[in-house]
Short mmCIF file of C-alpha atoms in Angstrom, two decimals:
data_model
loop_
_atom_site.label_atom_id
_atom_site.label_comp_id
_atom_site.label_asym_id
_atom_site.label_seq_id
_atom_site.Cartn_x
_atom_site.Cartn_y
_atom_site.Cartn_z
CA UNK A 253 2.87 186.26 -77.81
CA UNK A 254 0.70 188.00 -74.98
CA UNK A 255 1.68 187.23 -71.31
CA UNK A 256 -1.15 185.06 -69.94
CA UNK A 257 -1.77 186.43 -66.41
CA UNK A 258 -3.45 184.56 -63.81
CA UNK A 259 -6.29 186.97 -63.07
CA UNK A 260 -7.07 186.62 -66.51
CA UNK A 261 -7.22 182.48 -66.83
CA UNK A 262 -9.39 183.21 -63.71
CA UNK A 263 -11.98 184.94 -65.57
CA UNK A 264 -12.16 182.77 -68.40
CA UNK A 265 -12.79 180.07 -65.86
CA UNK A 266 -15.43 182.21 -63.99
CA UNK A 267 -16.87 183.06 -67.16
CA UNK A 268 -16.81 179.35 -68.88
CA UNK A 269 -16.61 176.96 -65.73
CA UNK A 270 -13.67 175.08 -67.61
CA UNK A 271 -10.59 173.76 -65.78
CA UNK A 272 -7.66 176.21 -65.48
CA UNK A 273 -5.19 174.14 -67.68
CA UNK A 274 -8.18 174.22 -70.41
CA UNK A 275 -8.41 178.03 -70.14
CA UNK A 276 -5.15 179.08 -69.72
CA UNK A 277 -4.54 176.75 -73.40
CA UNK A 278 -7.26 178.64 -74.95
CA UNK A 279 -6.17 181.71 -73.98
CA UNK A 280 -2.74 181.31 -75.40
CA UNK A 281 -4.14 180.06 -78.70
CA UNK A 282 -6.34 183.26 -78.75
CA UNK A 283 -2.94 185.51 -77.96
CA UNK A 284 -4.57 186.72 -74.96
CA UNK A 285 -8.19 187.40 -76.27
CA UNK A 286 -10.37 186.54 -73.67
CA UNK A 287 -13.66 186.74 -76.38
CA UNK A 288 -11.63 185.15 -78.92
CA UNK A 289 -10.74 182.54 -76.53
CA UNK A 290 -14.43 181.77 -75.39
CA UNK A 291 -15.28 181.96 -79.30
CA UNK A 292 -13.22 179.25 -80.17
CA UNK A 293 -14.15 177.21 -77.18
CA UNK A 294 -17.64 177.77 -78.01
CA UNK A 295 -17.04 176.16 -81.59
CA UNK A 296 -14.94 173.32 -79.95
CA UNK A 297 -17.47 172.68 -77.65
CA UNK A 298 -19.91 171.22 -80.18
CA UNK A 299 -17.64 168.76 -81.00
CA UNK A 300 -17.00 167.71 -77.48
CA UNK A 301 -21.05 167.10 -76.85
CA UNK A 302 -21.22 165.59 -79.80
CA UNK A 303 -18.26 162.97 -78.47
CA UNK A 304 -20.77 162.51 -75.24
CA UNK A 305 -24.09 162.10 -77.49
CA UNK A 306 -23.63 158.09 -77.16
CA UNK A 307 -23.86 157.97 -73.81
CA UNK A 308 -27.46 156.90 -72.30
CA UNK A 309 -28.53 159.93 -70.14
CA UNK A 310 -31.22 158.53 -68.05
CA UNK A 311 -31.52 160.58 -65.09
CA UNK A 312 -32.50 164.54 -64.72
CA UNK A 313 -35.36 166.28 -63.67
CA UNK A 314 -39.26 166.86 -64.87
CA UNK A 315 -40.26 170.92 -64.49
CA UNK A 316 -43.64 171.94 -65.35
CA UNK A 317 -44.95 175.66 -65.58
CA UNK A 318 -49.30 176.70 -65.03
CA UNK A 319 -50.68 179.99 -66.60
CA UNK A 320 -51.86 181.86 -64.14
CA UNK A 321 -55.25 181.74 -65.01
CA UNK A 322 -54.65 177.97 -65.28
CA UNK A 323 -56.31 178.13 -69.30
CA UNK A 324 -52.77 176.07 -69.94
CA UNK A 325 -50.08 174.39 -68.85
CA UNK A 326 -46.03 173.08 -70.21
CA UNK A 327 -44.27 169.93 -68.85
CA UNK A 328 -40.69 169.22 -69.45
CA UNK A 329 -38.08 165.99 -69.24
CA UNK A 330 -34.53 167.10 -69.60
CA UNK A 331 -31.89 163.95 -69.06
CA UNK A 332 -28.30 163.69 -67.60
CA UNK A 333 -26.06 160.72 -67.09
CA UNK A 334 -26.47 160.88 -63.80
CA UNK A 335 -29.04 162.59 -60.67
CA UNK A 336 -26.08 164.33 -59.28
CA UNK A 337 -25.68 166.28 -62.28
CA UNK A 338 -29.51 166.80 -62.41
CA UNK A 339 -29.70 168.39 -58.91
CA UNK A 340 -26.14 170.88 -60.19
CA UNK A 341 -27.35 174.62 -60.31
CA UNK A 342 -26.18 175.05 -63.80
CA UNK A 343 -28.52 171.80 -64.88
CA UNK A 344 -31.54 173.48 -63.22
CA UNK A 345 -30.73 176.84 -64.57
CA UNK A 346 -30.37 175.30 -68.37
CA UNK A 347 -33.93 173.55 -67.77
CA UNK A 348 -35.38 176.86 -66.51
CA UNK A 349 -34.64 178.47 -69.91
CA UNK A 350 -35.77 175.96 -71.94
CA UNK A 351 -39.05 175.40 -70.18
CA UNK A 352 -39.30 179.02 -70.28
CA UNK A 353 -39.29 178.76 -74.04
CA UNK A 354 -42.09 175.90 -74.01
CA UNK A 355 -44.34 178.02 -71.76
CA UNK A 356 -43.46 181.02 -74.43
CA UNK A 357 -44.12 179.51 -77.26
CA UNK A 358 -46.77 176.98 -76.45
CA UNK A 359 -44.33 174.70 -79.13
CA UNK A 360 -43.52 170.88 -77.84
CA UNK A 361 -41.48 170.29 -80.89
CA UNK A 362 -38.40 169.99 -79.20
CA UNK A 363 -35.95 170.16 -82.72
CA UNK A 364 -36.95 173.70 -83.33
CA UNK A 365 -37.27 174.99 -79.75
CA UNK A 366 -33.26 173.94 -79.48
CA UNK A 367 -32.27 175.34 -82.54
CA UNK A 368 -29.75 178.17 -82.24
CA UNK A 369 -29.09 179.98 -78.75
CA UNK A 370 -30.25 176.70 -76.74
CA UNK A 371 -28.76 174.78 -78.23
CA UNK A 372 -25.39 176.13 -77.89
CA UNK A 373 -26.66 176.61 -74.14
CA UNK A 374 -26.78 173.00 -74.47
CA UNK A 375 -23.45 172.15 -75.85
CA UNK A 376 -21.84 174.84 -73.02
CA UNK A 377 -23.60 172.70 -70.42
CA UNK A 378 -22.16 169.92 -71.77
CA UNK A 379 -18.16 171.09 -71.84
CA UNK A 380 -18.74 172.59 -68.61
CA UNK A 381 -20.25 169.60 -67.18
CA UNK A 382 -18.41 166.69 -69.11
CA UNK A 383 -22.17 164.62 -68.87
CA UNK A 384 -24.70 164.32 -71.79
CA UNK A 385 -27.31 166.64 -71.62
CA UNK A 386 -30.38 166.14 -73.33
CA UNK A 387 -33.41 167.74 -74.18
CA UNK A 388 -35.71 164.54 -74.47
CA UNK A 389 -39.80 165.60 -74.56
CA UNK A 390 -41.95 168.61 -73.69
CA UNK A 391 -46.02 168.88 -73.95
CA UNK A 392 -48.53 171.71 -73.72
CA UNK A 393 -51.73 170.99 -72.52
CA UNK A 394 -54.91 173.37 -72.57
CA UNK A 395 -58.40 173.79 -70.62
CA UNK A 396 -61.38 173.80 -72.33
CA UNK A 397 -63.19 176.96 -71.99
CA UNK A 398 -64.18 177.27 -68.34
CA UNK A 399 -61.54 174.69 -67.14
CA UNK A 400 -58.65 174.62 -65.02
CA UNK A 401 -55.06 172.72 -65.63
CA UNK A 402 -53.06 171.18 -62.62
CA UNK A 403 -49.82 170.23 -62.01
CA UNK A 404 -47.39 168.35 -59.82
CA UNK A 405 -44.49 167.53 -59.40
CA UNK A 406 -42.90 164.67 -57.16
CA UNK A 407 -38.82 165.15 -56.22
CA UNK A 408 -38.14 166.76 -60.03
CA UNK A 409 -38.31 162.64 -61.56
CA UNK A 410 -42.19 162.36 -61.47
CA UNK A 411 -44.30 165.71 -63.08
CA UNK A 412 -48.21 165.25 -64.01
CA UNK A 413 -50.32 167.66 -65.66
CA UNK A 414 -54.55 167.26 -65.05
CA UNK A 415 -57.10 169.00 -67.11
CA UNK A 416 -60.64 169.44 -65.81
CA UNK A 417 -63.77 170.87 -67.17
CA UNK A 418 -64.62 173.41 -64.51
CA UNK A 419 -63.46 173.46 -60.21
CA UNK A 420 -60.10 175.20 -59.18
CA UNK A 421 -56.45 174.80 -59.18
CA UNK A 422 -56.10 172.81 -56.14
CA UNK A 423 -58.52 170.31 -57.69
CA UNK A 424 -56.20 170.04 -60.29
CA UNK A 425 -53.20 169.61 -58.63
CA UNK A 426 -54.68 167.29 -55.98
CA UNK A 427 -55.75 164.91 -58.90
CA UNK A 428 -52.17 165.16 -60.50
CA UNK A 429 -50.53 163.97 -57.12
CA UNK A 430 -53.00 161.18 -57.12
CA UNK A 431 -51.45 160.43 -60.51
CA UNK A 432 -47.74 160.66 -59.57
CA UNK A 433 -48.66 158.10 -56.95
CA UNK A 434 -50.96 155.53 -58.58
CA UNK A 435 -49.81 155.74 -61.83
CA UNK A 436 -53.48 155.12 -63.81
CA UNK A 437 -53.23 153.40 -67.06
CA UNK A 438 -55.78 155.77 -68.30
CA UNK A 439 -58.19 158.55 -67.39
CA UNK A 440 -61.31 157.01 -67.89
CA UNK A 441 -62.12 153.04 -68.68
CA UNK A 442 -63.31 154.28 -72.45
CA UNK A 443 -59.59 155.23 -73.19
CA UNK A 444 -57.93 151.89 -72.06
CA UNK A 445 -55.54 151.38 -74.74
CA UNK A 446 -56.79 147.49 -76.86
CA UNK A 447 -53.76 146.43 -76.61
CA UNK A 448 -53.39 146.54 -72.25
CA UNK A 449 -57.34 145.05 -72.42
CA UNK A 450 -56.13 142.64 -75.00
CA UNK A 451 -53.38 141.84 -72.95
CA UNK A 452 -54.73 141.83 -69.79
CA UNK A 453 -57.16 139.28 -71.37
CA UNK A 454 -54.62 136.93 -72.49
CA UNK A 455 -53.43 136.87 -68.80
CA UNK A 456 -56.70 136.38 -67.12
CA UNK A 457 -57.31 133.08 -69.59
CA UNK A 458 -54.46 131.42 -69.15
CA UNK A 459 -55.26 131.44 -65.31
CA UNK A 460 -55.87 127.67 -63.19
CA UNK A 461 -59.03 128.62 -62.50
CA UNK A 462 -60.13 129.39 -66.18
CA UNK A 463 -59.27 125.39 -66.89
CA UNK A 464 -61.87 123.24 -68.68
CA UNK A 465 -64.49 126.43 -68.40
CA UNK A 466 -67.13 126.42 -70.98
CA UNK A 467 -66.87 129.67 -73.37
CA UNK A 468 -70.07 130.99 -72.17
CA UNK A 469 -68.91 130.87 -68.44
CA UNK A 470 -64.77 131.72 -69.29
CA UNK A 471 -66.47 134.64 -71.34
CA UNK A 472 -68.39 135.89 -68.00
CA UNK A 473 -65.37 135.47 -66.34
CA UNK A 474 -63.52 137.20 -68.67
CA UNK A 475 -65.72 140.00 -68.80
CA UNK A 476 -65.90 140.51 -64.55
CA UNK A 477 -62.58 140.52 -64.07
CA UNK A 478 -61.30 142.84 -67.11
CA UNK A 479 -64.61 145.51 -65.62
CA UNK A 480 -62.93 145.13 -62.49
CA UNK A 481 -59.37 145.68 -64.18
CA UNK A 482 -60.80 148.80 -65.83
CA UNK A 483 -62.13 150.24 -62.63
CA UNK A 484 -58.07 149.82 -60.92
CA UNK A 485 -56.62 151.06 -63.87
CA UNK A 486 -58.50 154.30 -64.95
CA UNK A 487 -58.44 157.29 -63.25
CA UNK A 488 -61.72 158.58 -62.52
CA UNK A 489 -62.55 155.12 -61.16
CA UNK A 490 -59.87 155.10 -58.06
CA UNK A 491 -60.51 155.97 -54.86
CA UNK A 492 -58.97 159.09 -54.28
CA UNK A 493 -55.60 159.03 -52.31
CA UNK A 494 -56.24 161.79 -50.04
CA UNK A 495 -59.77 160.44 -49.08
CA UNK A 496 -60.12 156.48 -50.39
CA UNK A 497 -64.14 156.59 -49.26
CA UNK A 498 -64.94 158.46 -52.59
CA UNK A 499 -63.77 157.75 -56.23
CA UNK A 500 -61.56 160.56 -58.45
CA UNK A 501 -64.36 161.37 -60.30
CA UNK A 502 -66.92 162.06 -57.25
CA UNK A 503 -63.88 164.53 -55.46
CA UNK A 504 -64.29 166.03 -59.13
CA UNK A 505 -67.64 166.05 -59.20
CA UNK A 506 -68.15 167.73 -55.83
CA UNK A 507 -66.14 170.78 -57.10
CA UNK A 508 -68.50 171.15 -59.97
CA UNK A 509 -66.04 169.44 -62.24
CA UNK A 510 -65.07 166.04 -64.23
CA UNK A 511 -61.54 164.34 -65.56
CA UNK A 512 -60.75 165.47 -69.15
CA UNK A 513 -57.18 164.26 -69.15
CA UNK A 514 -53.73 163.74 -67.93
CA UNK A 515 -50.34 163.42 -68.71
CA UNK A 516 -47.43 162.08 -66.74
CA UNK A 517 -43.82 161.83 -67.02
CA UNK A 518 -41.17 160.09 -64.95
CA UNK A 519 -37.28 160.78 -65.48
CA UNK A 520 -36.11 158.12 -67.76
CA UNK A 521 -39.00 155.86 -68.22
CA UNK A 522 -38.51 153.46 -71.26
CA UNK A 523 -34.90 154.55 -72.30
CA UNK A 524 -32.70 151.59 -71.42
CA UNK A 525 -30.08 152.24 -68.90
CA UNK A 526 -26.41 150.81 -69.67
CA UNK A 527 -25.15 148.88 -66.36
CA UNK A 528 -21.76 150.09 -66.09
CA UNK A 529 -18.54 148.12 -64.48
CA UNK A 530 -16.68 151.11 -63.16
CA UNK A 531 -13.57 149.27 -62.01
CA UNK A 532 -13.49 147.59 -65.34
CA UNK A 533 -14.06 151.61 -66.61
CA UNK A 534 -10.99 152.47 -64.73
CA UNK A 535 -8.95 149.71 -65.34
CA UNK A 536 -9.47 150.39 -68.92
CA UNK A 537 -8.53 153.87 -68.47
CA UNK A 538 -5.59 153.58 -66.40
CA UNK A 539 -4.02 150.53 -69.90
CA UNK A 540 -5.14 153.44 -71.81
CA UNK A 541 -2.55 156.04 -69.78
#
């Protein structure tokens, strides 16, 4: 059996980022063989993400990327277990490539953007790491002919993308930092999903003032307050943050321009976080030792 020298369980650990004990095993398995020894760590690393899969990663970061000539745009959510991981080097360098490979392919289908060398990026993240990684949702966006995509993004955990029909990038962006701060439900009243209107409905009815009402009068009621609902809610209908005197849409206007769309994402919006008891996590360790 080869001698396993320091210098070179050093530079497995340079070259893998695992722990020295972890290296200096795998390099006596491998007889030595630094490339057989990342080889086989490489196929044991699947099964050690695979081991972390379960647990709810929450946190990480929101990248987006602009063609230059602004005719399209990517966004990106990639999750960890937790926002120190998401600010680590290597987690920023693994979401670089893979919203690299969005912008590249113009493809948001995540399954076959991972499949084969990001994937086992993925997994190496992972081992290296010891937190769930995980590739959650990407989107591509386009500009009509003539128009201009914007984006923004707030602290890596909010990221908005804005399409227009015509103006200039800054437009764009400004109008996608109004939506990482106000958060519309939708970018013009028209596209108010039935179900919030339905909703929102149901709410204004069962109000005290809305008591004993005849229908004609409840429905003019009704009717006010859900217009006025529409005009808080949708986009184009806000006053703009940067200058509340004029609406979205007349900022828009002005730059020879209206609202198409927009899409936003914020880090970990509707996956359920697990509340964990960490002295009960080490206590449970340490009866485990």
């Amino acid at each position: 059996m080869a001698a396993i020298s320091a210098s070179l369980v050093k530079e497995l650990r340079e070259r893998t980022g695992l722990g020295m004990m972890e290296c200096k095993k795998a390099l006596t398995e491998a007889d030595g063989d630094i490339e057989t020894a990342i080889e086989n760590l490489r196929k044991n690393s699947g099964l050690k993400a695979a081991k972390k899969a379960e647990r709810t990663a929450a946190e990480g970061a929101v990248v987006t990327r602009v063609a230059d000539d602004g005719s399209y745009a990517v966004m990106l959510e990639v999750n960890s277990e937790t926002d120190f991981v998401a600010r680590d080097e290597n987690f920023t360098a693994f979401t670089d490539q893979v919203v690299a490979k969005v912008f590249e392919t113009k493809s948001n289908d995540v399954a076959s953007l991972m499949e084969g060398g990001l994937e086992d990026a993925r997994q190496q993240l992972v081992q290296k790491i010891g937190e769930n990684i995980s590739v959650r949702r990407a989107v591509v966006v386009d500009a009509p002919q003539g128009g201009v995509v914007g984006a923004y993004v707030h602290g890596s955990r909010i990221g908005v993308l804005t399409v227009l029909s015509a103006g200039n990038a800054d437009v764009a962006k400004d109008i996608a930092m109004h939506v990482a701060a106000i958060n519309p439900s939708a970018a013009h009243p028209e596209d108010m999903p039935q179900a919030e209107l339905d909703s929102e409905k149901a709410i204004i009815l069962a109000q005290p003032d809305m008591a004993g009402k005849p229908a004609e009068i409840a429905e003019k009621m009704v009717q006010g307050r859900l217009k006025k609902y529409l005009a808080e809610n949708s986009l184009t209908q806000q006053p703009f943050v940067k200058d509340p005197n004029q609406t979205v849409a007349e900022y828009v206007k002005a730059a020879g321009g209206e609202v198409v769309s927009f899409t936003r994402f914020e880090v970990g919006e509707g996956i359920e976080k697990e509340e964990v008891d960490f002295a009960q996590e080490v206590m449970d360790q340490a009866r485990r030792s």
